[in-house]
PDB file of C-alpha atoms and ligand atoms in Angstrom:
ATOM      1  CA  MET G 769     141.701  93.577  42.782  1.00  0.00           C
ATOM      2  CA  ASN G 770     140.700  90.044  42.431  1.00  0.00           C
ATOM      3  CA  LYS G 771     138.311  89.094  39.669  1.00  0.00           C
ATOM      4  CA  TRP G 772     135.493  87.902  41.801  1.00  0.00           C
ATOM      5  CA  PHE G 773     134.924  91.562  42.774  1.00  0.00           C
ATOM      6  CA  TYR G 774     134.453  92.484  39.332  1.00  0.00           C
ATOM      7  CA  PHE G 775     132.094  89.366  38.743  1.00  0.00           C
ATOM      8  CA  ASN G 776     130.104  90.141  41.861  1.00  0.00           C
ATOM      9  CA  PHE G 777     129.994  93.595  40.843  1.00  0.00           C
ATOM     10  CA  LEU G 778     128.672  92.571  37.424  1.00  0.00           C
ATOM     11  CA  LEU G 779     125.723  90.352  38.841  1.00  0.00           C
ATOM     12  CA  LEU G 780     124.762  93.028  41.369  1.00  0.00           C
ATOM     13  CA  VAL G 781     124.144  95.218  38.421  1.00  0.00           C
ATOM     14  CA  LEU G 782     122.089  92.676  36.242  1.00  0.00           C
ATOM     15  CA  GLY G 783     119.996  91.976  39.351  1.00  0.00           C
ATOM     16  CA  VAL G 784     119.405  95.592  39.853  1.00  0.00           C
ATOM     17  CA  TRP G 785     118.893  96.142  36.222  1.00  0.00           C
ATOM     18  CA  ASN G 786     116.108  93.612  36.311  1.00  0.00           C
ATOM     19  CA  ILE G 787     114.433  94.770  39.296  1.00  0.00           C
ATOM     20  CA  ILE G 788     114.307  98.161  37.679  1.00  0.00           C
ATOM     21  CA  GLU G 789     112.707  96.941  34.552  1.00  0.00           C
ATOM     22  CA  ARG G 790     110.014  95.107  36.584  1.00  0.00           C
ATOM     23  CA  VAL G 791     108.843  97.437  39.086  1.00  0.00           C
ATOM     24  CA  GLN G 792     106.899 100.613  38.189  1.00  0.00           C
ATOM     25  CA  LEU G 793     107.151 102.836  40.835  1.00  0.00           C
ATOM     26  CA  PRO G 794     105.449 103.300  43.406  1.00  0.00           C
ATOM     27  CA  PHE G 795     104.335  99.596  43.168  1.00  0.00           C
ATOM     28  CA  PHE G 796     106.962  97.404  44.463  1.00  0.00           C
ATOM     29  CA  PRO G 797     105.941  93.999  43.782  1.00  0.00           C
ATOM     30  CA  VAL G 798     106.324  92.224  47.483  1.00  0.00           C
ATOM     31  CA  HIS G 799     107.782  88.985  45.566  1.00  0.00           C
ATOM     32  CA  ILE G 800     110.226  90.752  43.762  1.00  0.00           C
ATOM     33  CA  ALA G 801     111.293  92.859  47.201  1.00  0.00           C
ATOM     34  CA  PHE G 802     112.189  89.285  48.445  1.00  0.00           C
ATOM     35  CA  GLY G 803     113.978  88.078  45.729  1.00  0.00           C
ATOM     36  CA  ALA G 804     115.894  91.172  45.656  1.00  0.00           C
ATOM     37  CA  LEU G 805     116.661  91.303  49.327  1.00  0.00           C
ATOM     38  CA  GLY G 806     117.833  87.677  49.229  1.00  0.00           C
ATOM     39  CA  LEU G 807     120.138  88.507  46.260  1.00  0.00           C
ATOM     40  CA  PHE G 808     122.011  91.194  48.566  1.00  0.00           C
ATOM     41  CA  PHE G 809     122.297  89.202  50.892  1.00  0.00           C
ATOM     42  CA  PHE G 810     123.692  86.332  49.110  1.00  0.00           C
ATOM     43  CA  LEU G 811     126.289  88.868  47.298  1.00  0.00           C
ATOM     44  CA  PHE G 812     127.381  90.114  50.628  1.00  0.00           C
ATOM     45  CA  ASN G 813     128.508  86.355  51.845  1.00  0.00           C
ATOM     46  CA  TRP G 814     129.576  85.689  48.573  1.00  0.00           C
ATOM     47  CA  THR G 815     132.056  88.784  48.758  1.00  0.00           C
ATOM     48  CA  ARG G 816     133.723  86.885  51.431  1.00  0.00           C
ATOM     49  CA  HIS G 817     135.188  84.574  48.447  1.00  0.00           C
ATOM     50  CA  ALA G 818     136.600  87.705  46.715  1.00  0.00           C
ATOM     51  CA  VAL G 819     138.137  88.658  50.227  1.00  0.00           C
ATOM     52  CA  PHE G 820     139.905  85.423  50.811  1.00  0.00           C
ATOM     53  CA  SER G 821     141.047  85.092  47.223  1.00  0.00           C
ATOM     54  CA  THR G 822     142.769  88.399  47.432  1.00  0.00           C
ATOM     55  CA  MET G 823     144.220  87.652  50.878  1.00  0.00           C
ATOM     56  CA  ARG G 824     145.799  84.495  49.516  1.00  0.00           C
ATOM     57  CA  ASN G 825     147.001  86.213  46.313  1.00  0.00           C
ATOM     58  CA  THR G 826     148.340  89.693  47.354  1.00  0.00           C
ATOM     59  CA  SER G 827     151.969  90.034  48.398  1.00  0.00           C
ATOM     60  CA  ASN G 828     151.130  93.455  49.995  1.00  0.00           C
ATOM     61  CA  LYS G 829     151.311  93.103  53.926  1.00  0.00           C
ATOM     62  CA  GLN G 830     149.192  96.014  54.811  1.00  0.00           C
ATOM     63  CA  THR G 831     146.122  94.984  52.172  1.00  0.00           C
ATOM     64  CA  LYS G 832     146.355  91.394  53.857  1.00  0.00           C
ATOM     65  CA  ILE G 833     146.344  92.697  57.444  1.00  0.00           C
ATOM     66  CA  ARG G 834     143.392  95.002  56.495  1.00  0.00           C
ATOM     67  CA  LEU G 835     141.370  92.603  54.745  1.00  0.00           C
ATOM     68  CA  ALA G 836     141.988  90.061  57.366  1.00  0.00           C
ATOM     69  CA  ASN G 837     140.404  92.379  60.156  1.00  0.00           C
ATOM     70  CA  ILE G 838     137.597  93.205  57.991  1.00  0.00           C
ATOM     71  CA  SER G 839     136.969  89.677  57.743  1.00  0.00           C
ATOM     72  CA  LYS G 840     137.303  88.969  61.360  1.00  0.00           C
ATOM     73  CA  LYS G 841     134.689  91.370  62.266  1.00  0.00           C
ATOM     74  CA  ILE G 842     132.069  90.105  59.786  1.00  0.00           C
ATOM     75  CA  VAL G 843     132.836  86.005  60.744  1.00  0.00           C
ATOM     76  CA  PRO G 844     129.878  86.150  63.372  1.00  0.00           C
ATOM     77  CA  TYR G 845     127.421  87.882  61.173  1.00  0.00           C
ATOM     78  CA  HIS G 846     127.876  85.400  58.291  1.00  0.00           C
ATOM     79  CA  ARG G 847     126.104  82.568  58.952  1.00  0.00           C
ATOM     80  CA  TRP G 848     123.168  84.658  60.166  1.00  0.00           C
ATOM     81  CA  ILE G 849     123.141  86.501  56.787  1.00  0.00           C
ATOM     82  CA  GLY G 850     123.430  83.185  55.018  1.00  0.00           C
ATOM     83  CA  THR G 851     120.686  81.678  56.888  1.00  0.00           C
ATOM     84  CA  THR G 852     118.555  85.203  56.450  1.00  0.00           C
ATOM     85  CA  ALA G 853     118.989  84.692  52.335  1.00  0.00           C
ATOM     86  CA  LEU G 854     117.461  80.986  52.479  1.00  0.00           C
ATOM     87  CA  ILE G 855     114.705  82.562  54.623  1.00  0.00           C
ATOM     88  CA  LEU G 856     113.658  85.771  52.250  1.00  0.00           C
ATOM     89  CA  ILE G 857     114.153  83.482  49.043  1.00  0.00           C
ATOM     90  CA  SER G 858     111.834  80.874  50.749  1.00  0.00           C
ATOM     91  CA  ILE G 859     109.320  83.494  51.127  1.00  0.00           C
ATOM     92  CA  HIS G 860     110.170  84.539  47.537  1.00  0.00           C
ATOM     93  CA  ALA G 861     109.460  80.998  46.218  1.00  0.00           C
ATOM     94  CA  SER G 862     106.145  80.833  48.079  1.00  0.00           C
ATOM     95  CA  LEU G 863     104.907  84.080  46.935  1.00  0.00           C
ATOM     96  CA  VAL G 864     105.985  83.468  43.110  1.00  0.00           C
ATOM     97  CA  ILE G 865     104.329  80.038  43.361  1.00  0.00           C
ATOM     98  CA  ARG G 866     101.197  81.341  44.805  1.00  0.00           C
ATOM     99  CA  LEU G 867     101.185  84.057  42.221  1.00  0.00           C
ATOM    100  CA  PHE G 868     101.805  81.756  39.093  1.00  0.00           C
ATOM    101  CA  GLY G 869     101.398  78.357  40.086  1.00  0.00           C
ATOM    102  CA  LEU G 870     104.017  75.631  39.863  1.00  0.00           C
ATOM    103  CA  ASP G 871     104.270  75.825  36.104  1.00  0.00           C
ATOM    104  CA  LEU G 872     107.392  74.098  35.497  1.00  0.00           C
ATOM    105  CA  THR G 873     107.255  75.117  31.845  1.00  0.00           C
ATOM    106  CA  ASN G 874     108.345  78.398  33.088  1.00  0.00           C
ATOM    107  CA  GLU G 875     112.219  78.838  32.874  1.00  0.00           C
ATOM    108  CA  LYS G 876     112.450  81.846  35.492  1.00  0.00           C
ATOM    109  CA  LEU G 877     110.745  79.780  37.622  1.00  0.00           C
ATOM    110  CA  THR G 878     112.694  76.464  37.157  1.00  0.00           C
ATOM    111  CA  SER G 879     116.082  78.223  37.167  1.00  0.00           C
ATOM    112  CA  GLY G 880     114.875  79.541  40.367  1.00  0.00           C
ATOM    113  CA  LEU G 881     113.927  76.525  42.131  1.00  0.00           C
ATOM    114  CA  LEU G 882     117.388  74.995  40.930  1.00  0.00           C
ATOM    115  CA  ALA G 883     119.143  77.979  42.768  1.00  0.00           C
ATOM    116  CA  GLY G 884     117.036  77.582  45.734  1.00  0.00           C
ATOM    117  CA  THR G 885     118.052  73.998  46.159  1.00  0.00           C
ATOM    118  CA  VAL G 886     121.777  74.950  45.689  1.00  0.00           C
ATOM    119  CA  LEU G 887     121.022  78.017  48.192  1.00  0.00           C
ATOM    120  CA  THR G 888     119.719  75.269  50.769  1.00  0.00           C
ATOM    121  CA  ALA G 889     122.685  72.921  50.292  1.00  0.00           C
ATOM    122  CA  MET G 890     124.928  76.294  50.747  1.00  0.00           C
ATOM    123  CA  VAL G 891     123.318  76.688  54.044  1.00  0.00           C
ATOM    124  CA  ALA G 892     123.272  73.277  55.392  1.00  0.00           C
ATOM    125  CA  SER G 893     127.093  73.060  54.321  1.00  0.00           C
ATOM    126  CA  GLY G 894     127.914  76.118  56.228  1.00  0.00           C
ATOM    127  CA  TRP G 895     126.312  74.960  59.398  1.00  0.00           C
ATOM    128  CA  LEU G 896     127.928  71.392  58.915  1.00  0.00           C
ATOM    129  CA  ARG G 897     131.371  72.920  58.273  1.00  0.00           C
ATOM    130  CA  LEU G 898     130.978  75.358  61.434  1.00  0.00           C
ATOM    131  CA  LEU G 899     130.067  72.552  63.449  1.00  0.00           C
ATOM    132  CA  TRP G 900     131.962  69.919  62.259  1.00  0.00           C
ATOM    133  CA  PRO G 901     134.937  71.492  60.247  1.00  0.00           C
ATOM    134  CA  SER G 902     136.773  69.818  57.523  1.00  0.00           C
ATOM    135  CA  VAL G 903     138.605  70.098  54.353  1.00  0.00           C
ATOM    136  CA  LYS G 904     136.230  68.299  52.115  1.00  0.00           C
ATOM    137  CA  LYS G 905     133.150  70.503  53.620  1.00  0.00           C
ATOM    138  CA  ARG G 906     135.443  73.654  52.906  1.00  0.00           C
ATOM    139  CA  MET G 907     135.569  72.578  49.233  1.00  0.00           C
ATOM    140  CA  THR G 908     132.144  71.752  49.245  1.00  0.00           C
ATOM    141  CA  HIS G 909     130.997  75.169  50.616  1.00  0.00           C
ATOM    142  CA  ILE G 910     133.081  77.155  48.193  1.00  0.00           C
ATOM    143  CA  TRP G 911     132.282  74.652  44.782  1.00  0.00           C
ATOM    144  CA  LEU G 912     128.369  75.143  45.913  1.00  0.00           C
ATOM    145  CA  GLY G 913     128.911  78.897  46.119  1.00  0.00           C
ATOM    146  CA  ILE G 914     130.318  79.156  42.640  1.00  0.00           C
ATOM    147  CA  SER G 915     127.430  77.159  41.339  1.00  0.00           C
ATOM    148  CA  LEU G 916     124.996  79.385  43.160  1.00  0.00           C
ATOM    149  CA  PHE G 917     126.382  82.260  41.521  1.00  0.00           C
ATOM    150  CA  LEU G 918     126.137  80.784  38.086  1.00  0.00           C
ATOM    151  CA  LEU G 919     122.544  79.702  38.775  1.00  0.00           C
ATOM    152  CA  VAL G 920     121.595  82.978  39.906  1.00  0.00           C
ATOM    153  CA  ALA G 921     123.230  84.538  37.112  1.00  0.00           C
ATOM    154  CA  VAL G 922     120.957  82.150  34.795  1.00  0.00           C
ATOM    155  CA  HIS G 923     118.147  82.832  37.006  1.00  0.00           C
ATOM    156  CA  LEU G 924     118.415  86.724  36.197  1.00  0.00           C
ATOM    157  CA  ILE G 925     119.097  86.641  32.470  1.00  0.00           C
ATOM    158  CA  LEU G 926     116.332  84.113  31.417  1.00  0.00           C
TER     159      LEU G 926
HETATM  160  C1  HEM J1463     119.078  81.930  45.452  1.00  0.00           C
HETATM  161  C2  HEM J1463     117.796  82.076  44.889  1.00  0.00           C
HETATM  162  C3  HEM J1463     116.842  83.083  44.434  1.00  0.00           C
HETATM  163  C4  HEM J1463     117.441  84.502  43.829  1.00  0.00           C
HETATM  164  C5  HEM J1463     118.650  85.134  44.392  1.00  0.00           C
HETATM  165  C6  HEM J1463     116.349  85.351  43.233  1.00  0.00           C
HETATM  166  C7  HEM J1463     116.141  86.538  42.743  1.00  0.00           C
HETATM  167  C8  HEM J1463     115.279  87.102  41.954  1.00  0.00           C
HETATM  168  C9  HEM J1463     115.063  88.467  41.626  1.00  0.00           C
HETATM  169  C10 HEM J1463     116.146  89.403  41.783  1.00  0.00           C
HETATM  170  C11 HEM J1463     113.935  88.465  40.858  1.00  0.00           C
HETATM  171  C12 HEM J1463     113.729  89.893  39.935  1.00  0.00           C
HETATM  172  C13 HEM J1463     114.218  90.150  39.020  1.00  0.00           C
HETATM  173  C14 HEM J1463     113.983  89.390  37.784  1.00  0.00           C
HETATM  174  O1  HEM J1463     112.720  88.935  37.545  1.00  0.00           O
HETATM  175  O2  HEM J1463     114.631  89.126  37.007  1.00  0.00           O
HETATM  176  C15 HEM J1463     113.386  87.001  40.690  1.00  0.00           C
HETATM  177  C16 HEM J1463     112.285  86.464  39.983  1.00  0.00           C
HETATM  178  C17 HEM J1463     111.477  85.610  39.835  1.00  0.00           C
HETATM  179  N1  HEM J1463     111.965  84.307  40.824  1.00  0.00           N
HETATM  180 FE1  HEM J1463     113.498  84.337  41.999  1.00  0.00          FE
HETATM  181  N2  HEM J1463     115.063  84.261  43.066  1.00  0.00           N
HETATM  182  C18 HEM J1463     115.776  82.922  43.690  1.00  0.00           C
HETATM  183  C19 HEM J1463     115.491  81.953  43.976  1.00  0.00           C
HETATM  184  C20 HEM J1463     113.915  81.628  43.136  1.00  0.00           C
HETATM  185  C21 HEM J1463     113.017  80.334  43.546  1.00  0.00           C
HETATM  186  C22 HEM J1463     113.192  79.328  44.410  1.00  0.00           C
HETATM  187  C23 HEM J1463     111.817  80.479  42.710  1.00  0.00           C
HETATM  188  C24 HEM J1463     110.993  79.483  42.555  1.00  0.00           C
HETATM  189  C25 HEM J1463     109.902  79.476  43.065  1.00  0.00           C
HETATM  190  C26 HEM J1463     112.152  81.779  41.854  1.00  0.00           C
HETATM  191  C27 HEM J1463     111.077  82.332  40.848  1.00  0.00           C
HETATM  192  C28 HEM J1463     110.975  83.294  40.345  1.00  0.00           C
HETATM  193  C29 HEM J1463     110.371  84.026  39.342  1.00  0.00           C
HETATM  194  C30 HEM J1463     109.082  83.170  38.888  1.00  0.00           C
HETATM  195  C31 HEM J1463     110.465  85.139  38.912  1.00  0.00           C
HETATM  196  C32 HEM J1463     110.002  86.502  38.258  1.00  0.00           C
HETATM  197  C33 HEM J1463     108.845  87.011  38.871  1.00  0.00           C
HETATM  198  C34 HEM J1463     107.666  87.671  38.051  1.00  0.00           C
HETATM  199  O3  HEM J1463     107.710  87.683  36.857  1.00  0.00           O
HETATM  200  O4  HEM J1463     107.184  88.679  38.431  1.00  0.00           O
HETATM  201  N3  HEM J1463     113.105  82.622  42.277  1.00  0.00           N
HETATM  202  N4  HEM J1463     114.105  86.290  41.723  1.00  0.00           N
HETATM  203  C1  HEM J1464     124.292  82.586  51.203  1.00  0.00           C
HETATM  204  C2  HEM J1464     125.140  81.474  51.923  1.00  0.00           C
HETATM  205  C3  HEM J1464     126.313  81.838  51.903  1.00  0.00           C
HETATM  206  C4  HEM J1464     127.414  82.037  51.199  1.00  0.00           C
HETATM  207  C5  HEM J1464     127.591  82.634  50.040  1.00  0.00           C
HETATM  208  C6  HEM J1464     128.795  81.544  52.014  1.00  0.00           C
HETATM  209  C7  HEM J1464     129.941  81.837  51.233  1.00  0.00           C
HETATM  210  C8  HEM J1464     131.083  81.717  51.907  1.00  0.00           C
HETATM  211  C9  HEM J1464     132.511  81.850  51.585  1.00  0.00           C
HETATM  212  C10 HEM J1464     132.557  82.371  49.992  1.00  0.00           C
HETATM  213  C11 HEM J1464     133.618  81.571  52.661  1.00  0.00           C
HETATM  214  C12 HEM J1464     135.018  81.329  52.452  1.00  0.00           C
HETATM  215  C13 HEM J1464     135.323  80.564  51.608  1.00  0.00           C
HETATM  216  C14 HEM J1464     137.095  79.870  52.167  1.00  0.00           C
HETATM  217  O1  HEM J1464     137.845  80.494  51.412  1.00  0.00           O
HETATM  218  O2  HEM J1464     137.119  79.300  53.124  1.00  0.00           O
HETATM  219  C15 HEM J1464     132.568  81.078  53.398  1.00  0.00           C
HETATM  220  C16 HEM J1464     133.326  80.713  54.765  1.00  0.00           C
HETATM  221  C17 HEM J1464     132.397  80.293  56.088  1.00  0.00           C
HETATM  222  N1  HEM J1464     130.860  80.028  56.017  1.00  0.00           N
HETATM  223 FE1  HEM J1464     129.808  80.591  54.463  1.00  0.00          FE
HETATM  224  N2  HEM J1464     128.275  81.159  53.177  1.00  0.00           N
HETATM  225  C18 HEM J1464     127.057  80.846  53.118  1.00  0.00           C
HETATM  226  C19 HEM J1464     126.305  80.552  54.208  1.00  0.00           C
HETATM  227  C20 HEM J1464     126.884  79.987  55.144  1.00  0.00           C
HETATM  228  C21 HEM J1464     126.168  79.674  56.291  1.00  0.00           C
HETATM  229  C22 HEM J1464     124.521  79.750  57.007  1.00  0.00           C
HETATM  230  C23 HEM J1464     127.026  79.205  57.598  1.00  0.00           C
HETATM  231  C24 HEM J1464     126.532  78.417  59.077  1.00  0.00           C
HETATM  232  C25 HEM J1464     127.426  78.376  60.056  1.00  0.00           C
HETATM  233  C26 HEM J1464     128.381  79.233  56.867  1.00  0.00           C
HETATM  234  C27 HEM J1464     129.498  79.160  57.796  1.00  0.00           C
HETATM  235  C28 HEM J1464     130.962  79.220  57.015  1.00  0.00           C
HETATM  236  C29 HEM J1464     131.904  79.123  57.923  1.00  0.00           C
HETATM  237  C30 HEM J1464     131.922  78.461  59.239  1.00  0.00           C
HETATM  238  C31 HEM J1464     133.187  79.386  56.973  1.00  0.00           C
HETATM  239  C32 HEM J1464     134.717  79.553  57.658  1.00  0.00           C
HETATM  240  C33 HEM J1464     134.900  80.590  58.379  1.00  0.00           C
HETATM  241  C34 HEM J1464     135.302  81.858  57.867  1.00  0.00           C
HETATM  242  O3  HEM J1464     134.361  82.468  57.312  1.00  0.00           O
HETATM  243  O4  HEM J1464     136.475  82.377  58.089  1.00  0.00           O
HETATM  244  N3  HEM J1464     128.249  80.144  55.895  1.00  0.00           N
HETATM  245  N4  HEM J1464     131.228  80.941  53.340  1.00  0.00           N
END
């Protein structure tokens, strides 16, 4: 399996772990719920990178065909899942700022703002790529994704 599947799984575990630590059921704070949903939507779309990398690197024709078929089915939803992730995270951010204020000494908040900025660029590059495709935009979309992955990991760890 491609290494990105493992990285994505680790980020998912880290996210779920942090969420469980913050939540005391039956109380599930709304700002955490929106952050959690945003994380799941982001990870779902980012798994496309793991799938594409596997397709490029595998010599097994059967695996290639199977992954290409799954990937084809998901294409029409990809843009809406990414856009929804941005909407969910915008709600997460506005709820958080209403709760704690725009306190830039709060590391969780500043790392979140950075991740939110890159997510906005990610969604914008996706739409630009769809409307006016180019190799440069494809690479931008992928590199923004890798940066976003790292920033989200920092946001969760802090
Ligand atoms: C891709 C973007 C983002 C994702 C996936 C995300 C995800 C999460 C998740 C899952 C949590 C709960 C678990 C934990 O506390 O570690 C959380 C908490 C938090 N997030 Fe985000 N977030 C993002 C962007 C932002 C933005 C833009 C802000 C800025 C306002 C922000 C501020 C915070 C803060 C302050 C907390 C701690 C809340 C608390 O202590 O109750 N996040 N985030
Ligand atoms: C959370 C946000 C998003 C993430 C993590 C993400 C991630 C990815 C990844 C990993 C790929 C495959 C890269 C490759 O090897 O070419 C991809 C492809 C693509 N993305 Fe996104 N994306 C996001 C949002 C969007 C949005 C909002 C659009 C809007 C149209 C979009 C449009 C595209 C297009 C057109 C492709 C190439 C077609 C294909 O998937 O085969 N993306 N994206």
